[in-house]
mmCIF file of C-alpha atoms in Angstrom:
data_model
loop_
_atom_site.group_PDB
_atom_site.id
_atom_site.type_symbol
_atom_site.label_atom_id
_atom_site.label_comp_id
_atom_site.label_asym_id
_atom_site.label_seq_id
_atom_site.Cartn_x
_atom_site.Cartn_y
_atom_site.Cartn_z
ATOM 1 C CA UNK A 1 35.445 -2.449 215.822
ATOM 2 C CA UNK A 2 34.044 -0.444 218.726
ATOM 3 C CA UNK A 3 31.744 2.584 218.571
ATOM 4 C CA UNK A 4 30.389 4.645 221.448
ATOM 5 C CA UNK A 5 26.756 5.568 220.892
ATOM 6 C CA UNK A 6 25.257 8.288 223.061
ATOM 7 C CA UNK A 7 21.505 7.690 223.148
ATOM 8 C CA UNK A 8 19.847 11.006 223.977
ATOM 9 C CA UNK A 9 16.179 11.585 224.663
ATOM 10 C CA UNK A 10 14.806 14.856 223.318
ATOM 11 C CA UNK A 11 14.354 17.772 225.708
ATOM 12 C CA UNK A 12 10.925 18.399 227.210
ATOM 13 C CA UNK A 13 8.144 20.002 225.206
ATOM 14 C CA UNK A 14 5.745 22.272 227.110
ATOM 15 C CA UNK A 15 3.220 19.549 227.892
ATOM 16 C CA UNK A 16 5.494 16.549 228.378
ATOM 17 C CA UNK A 17 3.859 14.081 230.759
ATOM 18 C CA UNK A 18 0.322 15.380 230.229
ATOM 19 C CA UNK A 19 -0.592 13.546 227.018
ATOM 20 C CA UNK A 20 0.762 11.053 224.491
ATOM 21 C CA UNK A 21 2.497 13.124 221.806
ATOM 22 C CA UNK A 22 3.471 10.182 219.615
ATOM 23 C CA UNK A 23 4.043 11.242 216.015
ATOM 24 C CA UNK A 24 1.730 14.257 216.150
ATOM 25 C CA UNK A 25 3.099 17.162 214.091
ATOM 26 C CA UNK A 26 3.903 20.473 215.714
ATOM 27 C CA UNK A 27 5.139 19.170 219.091
ATOM 28 C CA UNK A 28 8.092 21.495 219.595
ATOM 29 C CA UNK A 29 10.316 22.509 222.471
ATOM 30 C CA UNK A 30 9.035 25.426 224.513
ATOM 31 C CA UNK A 31 11.167 28.013 226.299
ATOM 32 C CA UNK A 32 12.144 25.609 229.105
ATOM 33 C CA UNK A 33 12.815 22.775 226.668
ATOM 34 C CA UNK A 34 15.064 24.937 224.485
ATOM 35 C CA UNK A 35 17.042 25.973 227.571
ATOM 36 C CA UNK A 36 17.297 22.309 228.565
ATOM 37 C CA UNK A 37 18.540 21.414 225.057
ATOM 38 C CA UNK A 38 21.188 24.164 225.281
ATOM 39 C CA UNK A 39 22.405 22.751 228.605
ATOM 40 C CA UNK A 40 22.505 19.326 226.998
ATOM 41 C CA UNK A 41 24.664 20.757 224.211
ATOM 42 C CA UNK A 42 27.027 22.229 226.795
ATOM 43 C CA UNK A 43 27.194 18.865 228.570
ATOM 44 C CA UNK A 44 27.972 17.033 225.331
ATOM 45 C CA UNK A 45 30.941 19.340 224.668
ATOM 46 C CA UNK A 46 32.780 17.180 227.218
ATOM 47 C CA UNK A 47 32.485 14.165 224.873
ATOM 48 C CA UNK A 48 34.094 13.436 221.531
ATOM 49 C CA UNK A 49 31.834 12.267 218.711
ATOM 50 C CA UNK A 50 31.693 12.423 214.945
ATOM 51 C CA UNK A 51 28.016 12.886 214.125
ATOM 52 C CA UNK A 52 24.552 13.721 215.432
ATOM 53 C CA UNK A 53 21.650 11.655 214.069
ATOM 54 C CA UNK A 54 18.027 12.264 215.031
ATOM 55 C CA UNK A 55 14.468 11.065 214.712
ATOM 56 C CA UNK A 56 12.398 13.168 212.281
ATOM 57 C CA UNK A 57 10.091 14.592 215.016
ATOM 58 C CA UNK A 58 10.380 18.360 215.600
ATOM 59 C CA UNK A 59 11.318 17.948 219.265
ATOM 60 C CA UNK A 60 14.182 15.584 218.464
ATOM 61 C CA UNK A 61 15.420 17.735 215.587
ATOM 62 C CA UNK A 62 15.468 20.813 217.814
ATOM 63 C CA UNK A 63 17.312 18.949 220.572
ATOM 64 C CA UNK A 64 19.794 17.493 218.085
ATOM 65 C CA UNK A 65 20.379 20.936 216.561
ATOM 66 C CA UNK A 66 21.291 22.356 219.991
ATOM 67 C CA UNK A 67 23.813 19.552 220.541
ATOM 68 C CA UNK A 68 25.215 19.826 217.020
ATOM 69 C CA UNK A 69 25.539 23.622 217.233
ATOM 70 C CA UNK A 70 27.394 23.418 220.548
ATOM 71 C CA UNK A 71 29.783 20.836 219.073
ATOM 72 C CA UNK A 72 30.269 22.245 215.562
ATOM 73 C CA UNK A 73 28.422 19.508 213.677
ATOM 74 C CA UNK A 74 25.354 19.081 211.494
ATOM 75 C CA UNK A 75 22.331 16.816 212.018
ATOM 76 C CA UNK A 76 21.366 13.765 209.965
ATOM 77 C CA UNK A 77 17.904 12.185 210.157
ATOM 78 C CA UNK A 78 17.149 8.476 210.471
ATOM 79 C CA UNK A 79 13.483 7.444 210.247
ATOM 80 C CA UNK A 80 14.255 4.290 212.228
ATOM 81 C CA UNK A 81 14.776 6.450 215.331
ATOM 82 C CA UNK A 82 11.214 7.806 215.066
ATOM 83 C CA UNK A 83 8.732 7.627 217.915
ATOM 84 C CA UNK A 84 6.523 4.537 218.176
ATOM 85 C CA UNK A 85 3.560 4.703 215.795
ATOM 86 C CA UNK A 86 0.691 5.002 218.260
ATOM 87 C CA UNK A 87 -1.853 5.877 215.565
ATOM 88 C CA UNK A 88 -4.563 8.545 215.635
ATOM 89 C CA UNK A 89 -6.620 6.591 218.170
ATOM 90 C CA UNK A 90 -4.008 7.161 220.909
ATOM 91 C CA UNK A 91 -1.872 10.126 219.854
ATOM 92 C CA UNK A 92 -2.891 13.349 221.573
ATOM 93 C CA UNK A 93 -4.915 11.597 224.274
ATOM 94 C CA UNK A 94 -4.423 12.311 227.966
ATOM 95 C CA UNK A 95 -3.192 9.529 230.225
ATOM 96 C CA UNK A 96 -6.574 9.402 231.974
ATOM 97 C CA UNK A 97 -8.324 8.830 228.648
ATOM 98 C CA UNK A 98 -5.803 6.203 227.592
ATOM 99 C CA UNK A 99 -6.060 4.320 230.878
ATOM 100 C CA UNK A 100 -9.742 3.771 230.122
ATOM 101 C CA UNK A 101 -8.938 2.136 226.767
ATOM 102 C CA UNK A 102 -8.591 -1.682 227.066
ATOM 103 C CA UNK A 103 -6.224 -1.839 224.082
ATOM 104 C CA UNK A 104 -3.913 0.703 225.747
ATOM 105 C CA UNK A 105 -3.951 -1.313 228.957
ATOM 106 C CA UNK A 106 -3.116 -4.453 226.979
ATOM 107 C CA UNK A 107 -0.230 -2.664 225.235
ATOM 108 C CA UNK A 108 1.287 -1.715 228.575
ATOM 109 C CA UNK A 109 0.725 -5.089 230.209
ATOM 110 C CA UNK A 110 1.976 -7.140 227.235
ATOM 111 C CA UNK A 111 4.701 -5.048 225.603
ATOM 112 C CA UNK A 112 6.405 -8.093 224.178
ATOM 113 C CA UNK A 113 3.422 -9.166 222.084
ATOM 114 C CA UNK A 114 0.754 -6.433 221.881
ATOM 115 C CA UNK A 115 0.460 -3.869 219.079
ATOM 116 C CA UNK A 116 -0.270 -0.166 219.279
ATOM 117 C CA UNK A 117 -3.358 1.396 217.712
ATOM 118 C CA UNK A 118 -1.027 2.325 214.841
ATOM 119 C CA UNK A 119 -0.162 -1.345 214.361
ATOM 120 C CA UNK A 120 3.450 -1.353 215.575
ATOM 121 C CA UNK A 121 4.761 -3.906 218.037
ATOM 122 C CA UNK A 122 7.573 -3.272 220.497
ATOM 123 C CA UNK A 123 9.514 -6.095 218.844
ATOM 124 C CA UNK A 124 9.363 -4.193 215.546
ATOM 125 C CA UNK A 125 10.366 -0.979 217.293
ATOM 126 C CA UNK A 126 13.356 -2.718 218.832
ATOM 127 C CA UNK A 127 14.393 -4.247 215.499
ATOM 128 C CA UNK A 128 14.406 -0.927 213.633
ATOM 129 C CA UNK A 129 16.196 0.876 216.457
ATOM 130 C CA UNK A 130 18.886 -1.809 216.746
ATOM 131 C CA UNK A 131 19.366 -1.699 212.971
ATOM 132 C CA UNK A 132 19.860 2.079 213.154
ATOM 133 C CA UNK A 133 22.475 1.678 215.887
ATOM 134 C CA UNK A 134 24.262 -1.068 213.989
ATOM 135 C CA UNK A 135 24.461 1.066 210.842
ATOM 136 C CA UNK A 136 25.664 4.097 212.815
ATOM 137 C CA UNK A 137 28.345 1.962 214.469
ATOM 138 C CA UNK A 138 29.567 0.683 211.108
ATOM 139 C CA UNK A 139 29.634 4.172 209.643
ATOM 140 C CA UNK A 140 31.547 5.566 212.635
ATOM 141 C CA UNK A 141 33.758 2.596 213.387
ATOM 142 C CA UNK A 142 36.126 3.241 216.299
ATOM 143 C CA UNK A 143 34.483 6.616 216.828
ATOM 144 C CA UNK A 144 31.400 7.948 218.553
ATOM 145 C CA UNK A 145 27.980 9.234 217.550
ATOM 146 C CA UNK A 146 24.990 10.901 219.214
ATOM 147 C CA UNK A 147 21.515 9.529 218.438
ATOM 148 C CA UNK A 148 18.628 11.784 219.533
ATOM 149 C CA UNK A 149 15.404 9.851 219.854
ATOM 150 C CA UNK A 150 12.505 9.002 222.204
ATOM 151 C CA UNK A 151 12.153 7.311 225.587
ATOM 152 C CA UNK A 152 10.619 4.038 224.395
ATOM 153 C CA UNK A 153 13.146 3.721 221.565
ATOM 154 C CA UNK A 154 15.994 4.031 224.070
ATOM 155 C CA UNK A 155 14.259 1.585 226.418
ATOM 156 C CA UNK A 156 13.926 -0.957 223.595
ATOM 157 C CA UNK A 157 17.645 -0.656 222.839
ATOM 158 C CA UNK A 158 18.619 -0.988 226.508
ATOM 159 C CA UNK A 159 16.479 -4.136 226.764
ATOM 160 C CA UNK A 160 18.324 -5.514 223.725
ATOM 161 C CA UNK A 161 21.762 -4.736 225.166
ATOM 162 C CA UNK A 162 20.927 -6.161 228.608
ATOM 163 C CA UNK A 163 18.974 -9.102 227.171
ATOM 164 C CA UNK A 164 15.852 -8.075 229.085
ATOM 165 C CA UNK A 165 12.328 -9.023 227.998
ATOM 166 C CA UNK A 166 10.515 -6.080 226.421
ATOM 167 C CA UNK A 167 7.932 -6.335 229.174
ATOM 168 C CA UNK A 168 10.584 -4.893 231.511
ATOM 169 C CA UNK A 169 10.617 -1.428 229.878
ATOM 170 C CA UNK A 170 8.621 -0.043 232.830
ATOM 171 C CA UNK A 171 11.391 -0.949 235.284
ATOM 172 C CA UNK A 172 13.628 2.017 234.440
ATOM 173 C CA UNK A 173 13.186 5.634 233.373
ATOM 174 C CA UNK A 174 14.537 7.601 230.433
ATOM 175 C CA UNK A 175 14.114 11.286 231.276
ATOM 176 C CA UNK A 176 13.889 14.231 228.863
ATOM 177 C CA UNK A 177 17.346 15.435 227.761
ATOM 178 C CA UNK A 178 18.995 12.390 229.329
ATOM 179 C CA UNK A 179 22.098 10.568 228.106
ATOM 180 C CA UNK A 180 22.442 6.766 227.941
ATOM 181 C CA UNK A 181 25.730 5.698 226.318
ATOM 182 C CA UNK A 182 26.397 2.266 224.869
ATOM 183 C CA UNK A 183 29.586 0.735 223.501
ATOM 184 C CA UNK A 184 28.726 -1.179 220.319
ATOM 185 C CA UNK A 185 31.091 -3.666 218.719
ATOM 186 C CA UNK A 186 31.258 -6.743 216.533
ATOM 187 C CA UNK A 187 31.467 -8.692 219.831
ATOM 188 C CA UNK A 188 28.117 -7.304 221.089
ATOM 189 C CA UNK A 189 27.178 -4.238 223.126
ATOM 190 C CA UNK A 190 27.635 -2.912 226.647
ATOM 191 C CA UNK A 191 25.686 -0.274 228.569
ATOM 192 C CA UNK A 192 28.026 2.313 230.105
ATOM 193 C CA UNK A 193 25.453 4.142 232.220
ATOM 194 C CA UNK A 194 21.721 4.810 232.237
ATOM 195 C CA UNK A 195 19.685 8.003 232.160
ATOM 196 C CA UNK A 196 22.157 10.751 233.071
ATOM 197 C CA UNK A 197 19.793 13.688 233.425
ATOM 198 C CA UNK A 198 20.323 17.329 232.533
ATOM 199 C CA UNK A 199 18.644 19.647 235.043
#
């Protein structure tokens, strides 16, 4: 059994990089992000896959819809692909504000053990994401699937595949509208390439 899983980060919302969006409602793709998602859909027409599955956040659903529309598919939702639960104490805060919060600093310095303000650990994030990939692989055995999710979710999966400590998530980037494909089998998993970006 071998399944190709295209891990896709959502396209950019208008204020990406200026604050922590987390699970805040109403964070949607702006004009530039929608254009980026359309280009991503065009790029994914070069691949063959059977399904598009997305996190429940608006920005991932909109990105997934652009890919699905370009490829003649629908979109399924999997809660396990959701953004990390950063809680109300962190979500919506600017990076400057967060960098003055000792618990935020601890989270970033000790990703393997620390918990977010919402109570989620990176180990738990990794476990739910890996379970989602495993189920998708079983459902689409010997096929391919696109999973549209968030940067830290993809980083957690890559750390799992490469057997890297979770503290190493800062050592590589996952850009908006990027593609990171993995081959998943009953023998294990293999990273094909990392962070192919869509201009």
